[in-house]
Amino acid sequence: MNFKQNSEDTLRVIIVGHVDHGKSTLIGKLLSDLNQIQEEKINDIKKICKTRGLKFEWAFLLDALKTERDQGITIDTTQIFFRSDRRNYVFIDAPGHKEFLKNMITGATSAQLAILIIDGLEGIQEQTKRHVFLLSLLGIKDVIVVINKMDLINYDKNKFADLEAQISKYLKSINIKITAIIPISAWNGDNIVRKKTLRWYKGKVLLEVLDQFKDNAVDHGMPLRFVVQDIYKISEKRILVGRVESGKLKKKSKYVISPSNTKVSIKSFEIWPKSTKNEYVTGECIGLELNEKIFVEKGNVLSEITRSPSLTNTFEARIFWFSNQRLRINKKYKIKINTTDYEIIFSKIKKIINIDDLTEKKNDDVEKNNVADVLIDSESILCIDNFELVNNTGKFSVIDQFEVVGGGVVKSASKSELIDSHIRINENVKSEDFFVNEIDRVLKVGHRPGILWLTGLSGSGKSTIAKEVEKKLFLKGYNIFSLDGDNLRQGLNRDLDFMPESRVENIRRTAEVASLFVSAGFIVLISLISPYKVDRNKARAIRPEVFKEIFIKASIEECEKRDVKGLYAKARSGRIKNFTGITAPYEEPNKPELIIDTEKNGILECSKMLEKFVEKEFGKK
């Protein structure tokens, strides 16, 4: 069956509801009444039913798996392509059993509209509420409700009205808009394509409601989010391939790439077959070439300069848990968001929500099929949005050992002050383009550039380890350079003291110099106490895609024993003010990419740990 040409945009519709309420039957009868099922196919199903001693079911037209026919349930998520006189459709038949909720959510992620089916005999069941609650989590706000099996209750007006009132109240409580509530008989085809004469029902049939539905999801007033899915090098072009998740992408506009927050502009759109369009909108997949030769990675986000995504490594989320294993606080999981995986931990369970009556309870025990509000900490900086602002960059899946164990949406991702906008984006300063760019240098040296930020107390061993690793990797052919805090304070940062505001500027300058080295294709080892988390986060945000925080761990007692420079003795006597660990605090990293404990390991072992880490993350291929 071919889709119509020159028709309206294809509408993707998911059908949800409790098991055996008639989802597959509804789709099968709809296709039959639209004459879009071959007679031979129907006859084949009838023969199979006769052989097995089963009553013919319209649902069998969709249940492609033998397991489904034997058990009479839909296990997988089935997609059905068809057309009406008005438009093209993709119907997604989602499983109703609790065990297959993960499949249902997979199907719902791409849908624009939902049909909720309710059995007129059984009424609203547990899974009915569970499914629509999940739809609201996934950003589907428009639902057509069909009350099925009306023929089995003699088209009872009062029974219909009672169910209509119940479901309307629940949908309103979770902010879902009801497009229509329709009494149907999926088996007979009443009020699906043709109207069943009922004196008390004056509404439209299902097909009319579908044909007239206007999708408001493509909102051109939304902030632009173009998520990079991959990067291809074709001849001299570096083409960023991705999808416009929201907003509008224009050729002549200025944009910013996050998380590095580098200003860029589009040189050309790359699409097959060739197109003369100068702008692309929500839902369109394209390739593009930038005028600027900068380092871009999978998962980076292109946005408007004044409406960029939040850059953060901690946020509040609402999750739905699939796994038989309970969620564990502080265990490492991965989330997949914006085409990329990130390591995270759940640092706090704020509350668990009862889907039936929407009551809340305080509980750290998140079990299978629970909905919970949680705090999430990430090891990397994420480019995300509050789900209510931009759905597609505000939802994610949770992965444990290659298995999807949950899904969620971002409830609160405040814009962290990780980027100093007046420094990173200045309209009066224009960058110069050079003939040799960062990509050229990477290709020549054969390894990725990177920043290894060694933080720890004075005397912990930062400089010693950095010098040893620099020597080893240099002899292996790496472009590598050490930036040491003491050396920088004798030159570039000689005008800075050790007061908090000067420490902030010391770190900023060092990070900017490191960024220049990265652009030159170098791996940079930075040995800097950098005592405050917020300042290290700002340093990371300058080049987050290549930044690795290394915690050189040693106790204050051990460092004071070593005191190779005599600094602790001076601090104790009051001759050095604001000395970290004595008269000024040191904030240990929460989630460094690597911890090297110099109390438990010798210098050679510690150096080997860092050397292996560098080769793994940035090494020659």
XYZ file of C-alpha atoms in Angstrom:
621
model
C 0.000 0.000 0.000
C 1.501 3.340 -1.033
C 1.039 6.611 0.783
C -0.679 9.376 -1.125
C 1.462 12.034 -2.695
C 0.645 15.704 -2.045
C -1.299 14.843 1.090
C -1.128 16.415 4.506
C 1.714 15.423 6.778
C 1.538 11.858 8.032
C -0.133 11.582 11.447
C 1.380 9.102 13.927
C -1.227 7.730 16.335
C -0.704 5.334 19.247
C -3.589 3.199 20.502
C -3.441 2.348 24.208
C -5.671 0.744 26.786
C -6.109 -2.202 29.118
C -5.510 -5.687 27.726
C -8.457 -7.134 25.734
C -10.257 -3.801 25.490
C -10.077 -4.062 21.694
C -7.114 -2.067 20.351
C -6.049 -4.482 17.625
C -9.665 -5.227 16.732
C -10.323 -1.520 16.215
C -7.376 -1.125 13.831
C -8.206 -4.295 11.915
C -11.826 -3.226 11.376
C -10.771 0.312 10.426
C -8.431 -1.011 7.733
C -11.090 -3.384 6.460
C -13.754 -0.675 6.226
C -11.299 1.544 4.321
C -10.774 -1.341 1.856
C -7.057 -1.415 2.625
C -6.747 -5.103 3.441
C -6.578 -7.585 0.628
C -9.397 -10.115 0.579
C -6.828 -12.923 0.392
C -5.302 -11.763 3.684
C -8.655 -11.904 5.450
C -9.339 -15.345 4.005
C -5.918 -16.568 5.177
C -6.680 -15.463 8.720
C -10.090 -17.136 8.592
C -8.464 -20.391 7.503
C -5.949 -20.178 10.376
C -8.780 -19.548 12.842
C -10.744 -22.511 11.511
C -7.691 -24.783 11.722
C -7.111 -23.814 15.342
C -10.757 -23.878 16.289
C -10.788 -20.165 17.008
C -13.378 -17.498 16.333
C -12.236 -15.060 13.619
C -10.785 -11.873 15.108
C -9.951 -8.644 13.302
C -7.000 -8.363 15.672
C -5.334 -11.374 14.027
C -4.659 -9.205 10.985
C -2.126 -7.322 13.089
C -0.694 -9.965 15.388
C 2.230 -10.980 13.220
C 3.800 -13.267 15.801
C 2.495 -16.798 16.340
C 2.941 -16.271 20.087
C 0.443 -13.443 19.968
C -2.196 -15.466 18.146
C -1.782 -18.354 20.579
C -2.081 -16.185 23.662
C -4.544 -13.646 22.267
C -2.444 -10.667 23.324
C -0.255 -8.087 21.621
C 3.369 -8.464 22.759
C 5.368 -6.327 20.365
C 4.554 -2.792 19.261
C 3.051 -3.049 15.783
C 3.094 -0.175 13.266
C 0.409 -0.016 10.595
C 0.613 2.294 7.581
C -2.594 3.321 5.798
C -4.421 6.294 4.333
C -7.812 7.951 4.254
C -9.085 10.323 1.584
C -7.662 13.172 3.683
C -4.232 12.124 4.978
C -1.641 9.420 5.633
C -1.467 7.546 8.952
C 0.897 5.444 10.998
C -1.010 3.606 13.726
C 0.992 2.153 16.608
C -0.733 -0.744 18.351
C 0.766 -0.848 21.846
C 0.598 -3.860 24.184
C -1.807 -3.635 27.109
C -0.256 -6.105 29.542
C 1.695 -4.647 32.450
C 4.684 -6.807 31.524
C 5.012 -5.016 28.173
C 4.801 -1.389 29.297
C 8.345 -0.803 28.038
C 7.187 -1.712 24.515
C 4.219 0.610 24.851
C 6.456 3.521 25.810
C 8.817 2.760 22.930
C 5.886 3.106 20.541
C 4.602 6.280 22.167
C 7.812 8.271 21.867
C 7.165 9.195 18.218
C 3.362 9.585 18.348
C 1.558 12.902 17.911
C -1.871 11.762 19.075
C -3.249 8.920 21.182
C -6.432 6.872 21.049
C -7.424 5.505 24.458
C -9.783 2.541 24.238
C -12.011 1.561 27.177
C -14.170 -1.559 27.366
C -17.769 -0.496 27.999
C -18.339 -3.662 30.039
C -15.196 -3.569 32.212
C -14.813 0.183 32.469
C -11.645 2.002 33.546
C -8.951 -0.415 34.739
C -5.528 -0.045 36.371
C -3.738 -0.163 33.034
C -6.095 2.437 31.577
C -4.827 5.025 34.046
C -1.257 3.780 33.864
C -1.152 4.156 30.078
C -2.544 7.690 29.952
C -0.272 8.779 32.808
C 2.691 7.542 30.785
C 1.377 9.397 27.739
C 1.422 12.622 29.757
C 5.012 11.861 30.832
C 5.994 11.425 27.185
C 4.460 14.725 26.125
C 1.358 13.461 24.317
C -1.322 15.933 25.364
C -4.105 15.120 22.872
C -6.212 11.989 23.321
C -9.256 10.582 21.543
C -11.218 8.363 23.927
C -13.290 5.533 22.437
C -15.706 3.546 24.604
C -15.716 0.121 22.946
C -18.133 -2.856 22.977
C -21.153 -0.593 23.148
C -23.105 -3.340 21.368
C -22.596 -5.591 24.404
C -24.224 -3.026 26.730
C -27.042 -2.255 24.283
C -25.631 1.197 23.525
C -26.612 2.313 27.006
C -26.481 6.131 27.150
C -26.181 6.269 30.959
C -23.338 3.760 31.073
C -21.501 5.753 28.412
C -22.073 9.023 30.281
C -20.760 7.518 33.510
C -17.527 6.320 31.849
C -17.194 9.649 30.023
C -17.336 11.537 33.337
C -14.821 9.248 35.047
C -12.190 9.362 32.319
C -12.662 13.099 31.737
C -11.939 13.799 35.401
C -8.768 11.712 35.403
C -7.399 13.093 32.117
C -8.015 16.647 33.289
C -6.079 15.940 36.505
C -2.948 15.053 34.493
C -3.339 17.906 31.967
C -4.357 15.822 28.960
C -6.692 17.396 26.432
C -9.642 15.311 25.252
C -10.148 15.705 21.515
C -13.337 13.596 21.487
C -15.092 10.795 23.388
C -16.812 8.375 20.982
C -19.045 5.331 21.618
C -17.995 2.507 19.259
C -18.263 -1.175 18.530
C -14.910 -2.242 17.073
C -16.267 -5.656 16.068
C -19.269 -4.234 14.181
C -17.481 -1.095 12.982
C -19.989 1.269 14.585
C -18.821 4.937 14.675
C -15.401 4.055 13.264
C -15.784 4.781 9.562
C -19.571 4.650 9.306
C -22.020 6.180 11.769
C -24.210 4.124 14.065
C -27.591 5.773 14.410
C -27.946 6.726 18.064
C -30.418 9.425 19.043
C -28.319 10.457 22.016
C -24.908 10.675 20.241
C -24.510 13.690 17.950
C -20.710 13.623 17.616
C -18.419 12.539 14.781
C -17.137 9.097 13.892
C -13.524 8.220 14.688
C -12.214 8.682 11.131
C -13.696 12.198 10.921
C -12.015 13.206 14.173
C -8.685 11.805 12.977
C -8.891 13.473 9.570
C -9.683 16.856 11.130
C -7.059 16.711 13.886
C -4.474 19.491 13.682
C -1.102 18.687 15.183
C 0.122 21.605 17.262
C 3.407 19.900 18.168
C 5.241 21.635 15.325
C 5.381 25.006 17.014
C 7.653 27.373 15.124
C 7.750 29.661 18.153
C 9.632 27.032 20.117
C 13.372 27.468 20.720
C 15.563 25.774 18.119
C 17.105 22.438 19.069
C 19.115 20.602 16.402
C 20.745 17.521 17.943
C 23.852 16.133 16.239
C 23.453 12.420 15.560
C 26.713 11.853 13.681
C 29.505 13.623 11.784
C 30.601 12.583 8.293
C 33.658 13.726 6.364
C 32.943 13.783 2.631
C 35.718 15.248 0.479
C 36.571 18.518 2.234
C 33.217 18.823 3.979
C 32.432 17.922 7.596
C 28.694 17.295 7.610
C 26.747 17.300 10.876
C 23.775 14.966 10.569
C 20.807 15.263 12.897
C 17.181 16.125 13.507
C 15.431 19.403 14.227
C 13.806 18.496 17.537
C 12.035 21.838 17.859
C 11.900 25.285 16.319
C 13.202 26.422 12.973
C 16.701 26.227 11.441
C 17.623 28.936 8.927
C 20.670 29.197 6.735
C 21.673 32.810 7.379
C 21.150 32.939 11.147
C 23.798 32.814 13.882
C 23.700 29.891 16.301
C 25.595 28.394 19.210
C 26.847 24.827 19.680
C 26.448 23.493 23.216
C 27.980 22.437 25.535
C 31.062 24.359 24.310
C 28.843 27.410 23.576
C 30.786 28.319 20.445
C 29.132 30.682 17.972
C 28.582 29.170 14.522
C 26.805 29.818 11.251
C 25.535 27.442 8.564
C 27.447 27.273 5.300
C 25.149 24.820 3.523
C 22.349 22.325 4.028
C 23.165 18.832 2.780
C 20.179 16.672 1.889
C 19.285 13.990 -0.629
C 17.670 14.507 -3.018
C 18.973 18.057 -3.383
C 16.766 20.776 -1.962
C 16.687 24.538 -2.418
C 15.054 25.135 0.980
C 16.717 27.691 3.233
C 15.045 26.578 6.442
C 13.996 23.357 8.145
C 11.482 22.819 10.944
C 10.568 20.434 13.745
C 10.817 16.778 12.807
C 12.985 17.174 9.707
C 16.273 15.258 9.456
C 19.074 17.027 7.625
C 22.816 17.369 7.208
C 24.586 20.698 7.446
C 28.057 22.164 7.052
C 29.273 24.953 9.326
C 31.387 27.889 8.250
C 33.515 27.415 11.377
C 36.033 24.555 11.644
C 35.375 23.515 15.223
C 35.285 20.265 17.153
C 31.722 18.909 17.326
C 30.612 15.583 18.811
C 27.555 13.357 18.696
C 24.964 14.679 21.136
C 25.974 18.345 20.801
C 23.037 20.723 20.391
C 22.684 23.626 17.944
C 20.440 26.422 19.236
C 19.756 30.137 19.077
C 22.283 32.246 20.971
C 19.683 33.820 23.253
C 17.669 30.621 23.834
C 20.223 27.876 24.382
C 19.598 24.707 26.440
C 20.524 24.354 30.100
C 24.082 23.218 30.801
C 24.109 21.241 34.019
C 25.338 18.083 35.682
C 22.482 17.820 38.184
C 18.724 18.018 37.633
C 15.346 16.892 38.938
C 13.405 14.330 36.899
C 10.239 12.250 36.934
C 10.932 8.634 36.034
C 8.982 5.461 35.308
C 10.796 2.307 36.440
C 10.574 -0.896 34.313
C 13.099 -3.167 35.952
C 12.471 -6.085 38.294
C 15.536 -4.797 40.178
C 14.781 -1.903 42.500
C 16.406 1.444 41.819
C 19.553 1.878 43.871
C 20.738 5.230 45.202
C 24.295 6.172 44.150
C 24.640 3.185 41.812
C 26.033 4.085 38.397
C 23.493 3.935 35.565
C 23.484 5.455 32.100
C 20.897 7.742 30.596
C 20.418 8.148 26.862
C 19.429 11.679 25.943
C 20.022 13.654 22.757
C 21.542 10.641 20.893
C 24.289 10.093 23.512
C 24.795 8.037 26.689
C 25.929 9.657 29.950
C 26.907 8.052 33.253
C 24.695 9.165 36.135
C 23.645 8.322 39.661
C 20.301 8.838 41.374
C 21.331 10.918 44.363
C 17.890 11.277 45.967
C 14.341 9.904 45.708
C 12.065 12.852 46.444
C 8.701 11.077 46.242
C 6.758 8.217 44.650
C 3.461 8.932 42.875
C 0.413 6.678 43.074
C -0.888 6.591 39.494
C -4.400 5.564 40.528
C -5.263 8.607 42.649
C -2.121 10.764 42.108
C -1.321 10.814 45.824
C 2.320 11.073 46.859
C 4.435 9.222 49.392
C 7.944 9.632 50.725
C 9.857 6.452 49.981
C 13.335 5.504 48.786
C 12.115 2.132 47.509
C 11.392 2.492 43.767
C 10.076 -0.793 42.350
C 8.884 -2.014 38.962
C 6.117 0.166 37.435
C 6.610 2.943 40.027
C 6.624 6.618 39.057
C 9.024 8.713 41.129
C 10.507 12.190 41.319
C 14.290 11.959 41.681
C 17.495 13.983 41.688
C 20.083 12.927 39.103
C 23.796 13.717 39.074
C 25.797 13.296 35.867
C 29.529 12.811 35.427
C 29.402 15.044 32.361
C 27.752 18.325 31.538
C 24.402 17.741 29.826
C 22.617 19.954 27.286
C 19.000 19.515 28.337
C 15.694 21.362 28.635
C 12.813 21.263 31.042
C 10.390 18.806 29.456
C 7.565 21.344 29.517
C 9.685 23.701 27.385
C 11.057 21.268 24.789
C 9.777 17.683 24.971
C 12.392 15.964 22.833
C 15.460 17.341 24.618
C 13.821 16.887 27.998
C 13.162 13.133 27.984
C 15.518 10.197 28.397
C 15.835 6.455 28.960
C 17.739 4.816 31.827
C 20.110 1.960 31.007
C 21.689 -0.650 33.284
C 24.035 -3.269 31.797
C 22.755 -2.680 28.237
C 19.106 -3.045 29.320
C 16.568 -0.223 29.403
C 15.314 -0.149 32.996
C 13.404 3.121 33.030
C 12.421 6.287 31.261
C 11.949 9.829 32.416
C 11.498 13.512 31.777
C 13.421 16.529 33.037
C 11.314 18.422 35.569
C 13.809 21.084 36.535
C 17.094 21.877 34.816
C 18.045 25.347 35.874
C 20.616 27.151 33.781
C 23.851 26.686 35.681
C 26.312 29.553 35.542
C 28.877 27.301 33.867
C 29.471 29.686 30.981
C 30.293 33.351 31.445
C 28.212 34.695 28.572
C 29.970 38.064 28.434
C 33.253 36.223 27.942
C 32.113 33.469 25.578
C 29.823 35.527 23.363
C 30.901 39.077 22.533
C 29.330 40.745 19.529
C 32.214 43.229 19.185
C 34.912 40.596 18.861
C 35.191 38.568 15.661
C 37.163 35.334 15.419
C 39.701 34.888 12.654
C 39.530 31.798 10.463
C 42.854 30.072 9.777
C 43.861 27.725 6.996
C 44.903 24.992 9.453
C 42.097 24.045 11.843
C 41.639 21.753 14.821
C 40.315 18.864 12.738
C 43.332 19.038 10.423
C 45.668 18.833 13.413
C 43.788 15.890 14.949
C 43.981 13.960 11.688
C 47.707 14.643 11.421
C 48.755 13.662 14.955
C 46.416 10.652 15.058
C 44.875 11.217 18.481
C 42.151 13.379 19.999
C 43.067 16.501 21.972
C 42.044 16.678 25.594
C 42.259 18.475 28.918
C 43.291 16.448 31.996
C 42.533 18.675 34.984
C 44.518 17.376 37.975
C 43.006 18.763 41.174
C 44.029 18.050 44.756
C 45.704 19.508 47.822
C 49.172 21.015 47.690
C 51.602 18.122 48.065
C 49.180 15.468 46.822
C 51.413 14.716 43.820
C 49.734 16.522 40.914
C 52.837 18.016 39.307
C 54.964 14.909 39.880
C 52.420 12.649 38.166
C 51.866 15.131 35.323
C 55.615 15.373 34.582
C 56.018 11.585 34.513
C 53.000 11.034 32.235
C 54.043 13.894 29.929
C 57.448 12.255 29.448
C 56.045 8.765 28.807
C 53.408 9.847 26.297
C 55.717 12.283 24.528
C 58.101 9.388 23.853
C 55.131 7.462 22.404
C 54.540 10.231 19.863
C 51.731 12.157 21.574
C 51.309 15.930 21.294
C 51.210 16.597 25.042
C 52.009 19.577 27.284
C 51.856 20.318 31.034
C 50.458 23.532 32.467
C 51.504 23.843 36.101
C 49.839 26.230 38.536
C 53.123 27.515 39.961
C 54.602 28.143 36.516
C 51.488 30.021 35.390
C 51.603 32.238 38.476
C 55.135 33.298 37.535
C 53.974 34.588 34.153
C 50.428 34.740 32.819
C 48.848 34.923 36.285
C 51.548 36.795 38.205
C 49.116 39.663 38.926
C 46.749 37.388 40.874
C 46.822 36.733 44.622
C 45.142 33.881 46.493
C 41.905 35.605 47.413
C 38.734 33.820 46.148
C 38.100 36.197 43.249
C 41.720 35.860 42.084
C 41.519 32.082 42.296
C 38.466 32.205 40.019
C 40.344 34.289 37.443
C 43.427 32.064 37.748
C 41.321 29.036 36.819
C 39.516 30.837 33.998
C 42.733 31.995 32.352
C 44.278 28.538 32.698
C 41.229 26.882 31.137
C 41.253 29.321 28.206
C 44.948 28.630 27.567
C 44.203 24.905 27.721
C 41.428 25.422 25.185
C 43.942 27.015 22.798
C 46.258 24.038 23.226
C 43.346 21.723 22.425
C 42.681 23.694 19.249
C 46.330 23.077 18.366
C 45.753 19.321 18.740
C 47.435 18.866 22.151
C 46.584 16.808 25.194
C 47.030 19.201 28.123
C 47.883 18.142 31.673
C 46.898 20.857 34.160
C 48.159 20.703 37.744
C 46.100 23.165 39.741
C 44.670 22.941 43.262
C 41.433 24.621 42.038
C 39.697 24.099 45.385
C 36.085 24.974 44.457
C 33.702 22.737 42.517
C 31.937 25.625 40.821
C 35.203 26.951 39.380
C 36.208 23.525 38.095
C 32.776 23.209 36.504
C 33.285 26.552 34.753
C 36.655 25.326 33.486
C 34.994 22.160 32.199
C 32.303 24.149 30.420
C 34.846 25.946 28.207
C 35.645 22.652 26.407
C 33.358 20.059 28.051
C 33.610 17.527 25.241
C 37.325 16.938 25.948
C 37.574 17.829 29.656
C 38.415 15.131 32.223
C 38.633 15.870 35.943
C 41.328 13.835 37.755
C 41.270 13.846 41.557
C 44.772 13.372 42.991
C 43.742 12.133 46.411
C 45.764 12.472 49.605
C 44.767 13.473 53.128
C 45.746 16.824 54.601
C 47.866 14.930 57.157
C 49.810 13.110 54.441
C 50.309 16.258 52.368
C 51.534 18.141 55.412
C 54.026 15.347 56.142
C 55.429 15.682 52.637
C 55.440 19.529 52.607
C 58.201 19.557 49.980
C 57.872 23.323 49.479
C 57.518 24.231 53.171
C 54.160 25.826 52.473
C 52.176 24.095 55.219
C 54.671 25.253 57.834
C 54.335 28.846 56.599
C 50.535 28.575 56.602
C 50.536 27.218 60.165
C 52.699 30.131 61.300
C 50.404 32.646 59.605
C 52.900 33.744 56.961
C 50.607 32.482 54.132
C 46.962 33.561 54.178
C 44.064 31.639 52.553
C 46.074 28.434 52.236
C 43.964 25.538 50.979
C 43.428 22.864 53.618
C 44.583 25.056 56.488
C 42.855 28.443 56.364
C 40.810 27.942 53.171
C 38.554 25.001 52.203
C 39.072 22.331 49.555
C 35.965 20.785 47.958
C 36.617 17.261 46.725
C 35.128 16.371 43.322
C 31.796 14.540 43.453
C 32.220 12.526 40.276
C 35.711 12.838 38.798
C 36.512 10.785 35.711
C 39.459 9.250 37.598
C 40.653 9.098 41.215
C 44.348 8.489 41.871
C 45.134 7.842 45.540
C 48.777 8.758 46.170
C 48.652 7.547 49.798
C 47.874 3.984 48.761
C 49.958 3.837 45.566
C 53.506 4.742 44.639
C 54.365 7.433 42.118
C 55.082 4.986 39.288
C 51.809 3.142 39.816
C 49.895 6.417 39.986
C 51.551 7.663 36.807
C 50.723 4.399 35.037
C 47.040 4.801 36.000
C 46.873 8.233 34.411
C 48.881 7.151 31.374
C 46.460 4.287 30.669
C 43.482 6.590 31.181
C 44.820 9.122 28.662
C 45.495 6.422 26.082
C 42.017 4.973 26.555
C 40.209 8.328 26.250
C 42.335 10.140 23.659
C 44.776 7.528 22.355
C 46.146 6.836 18.920
C 43.983 4.562 16.768
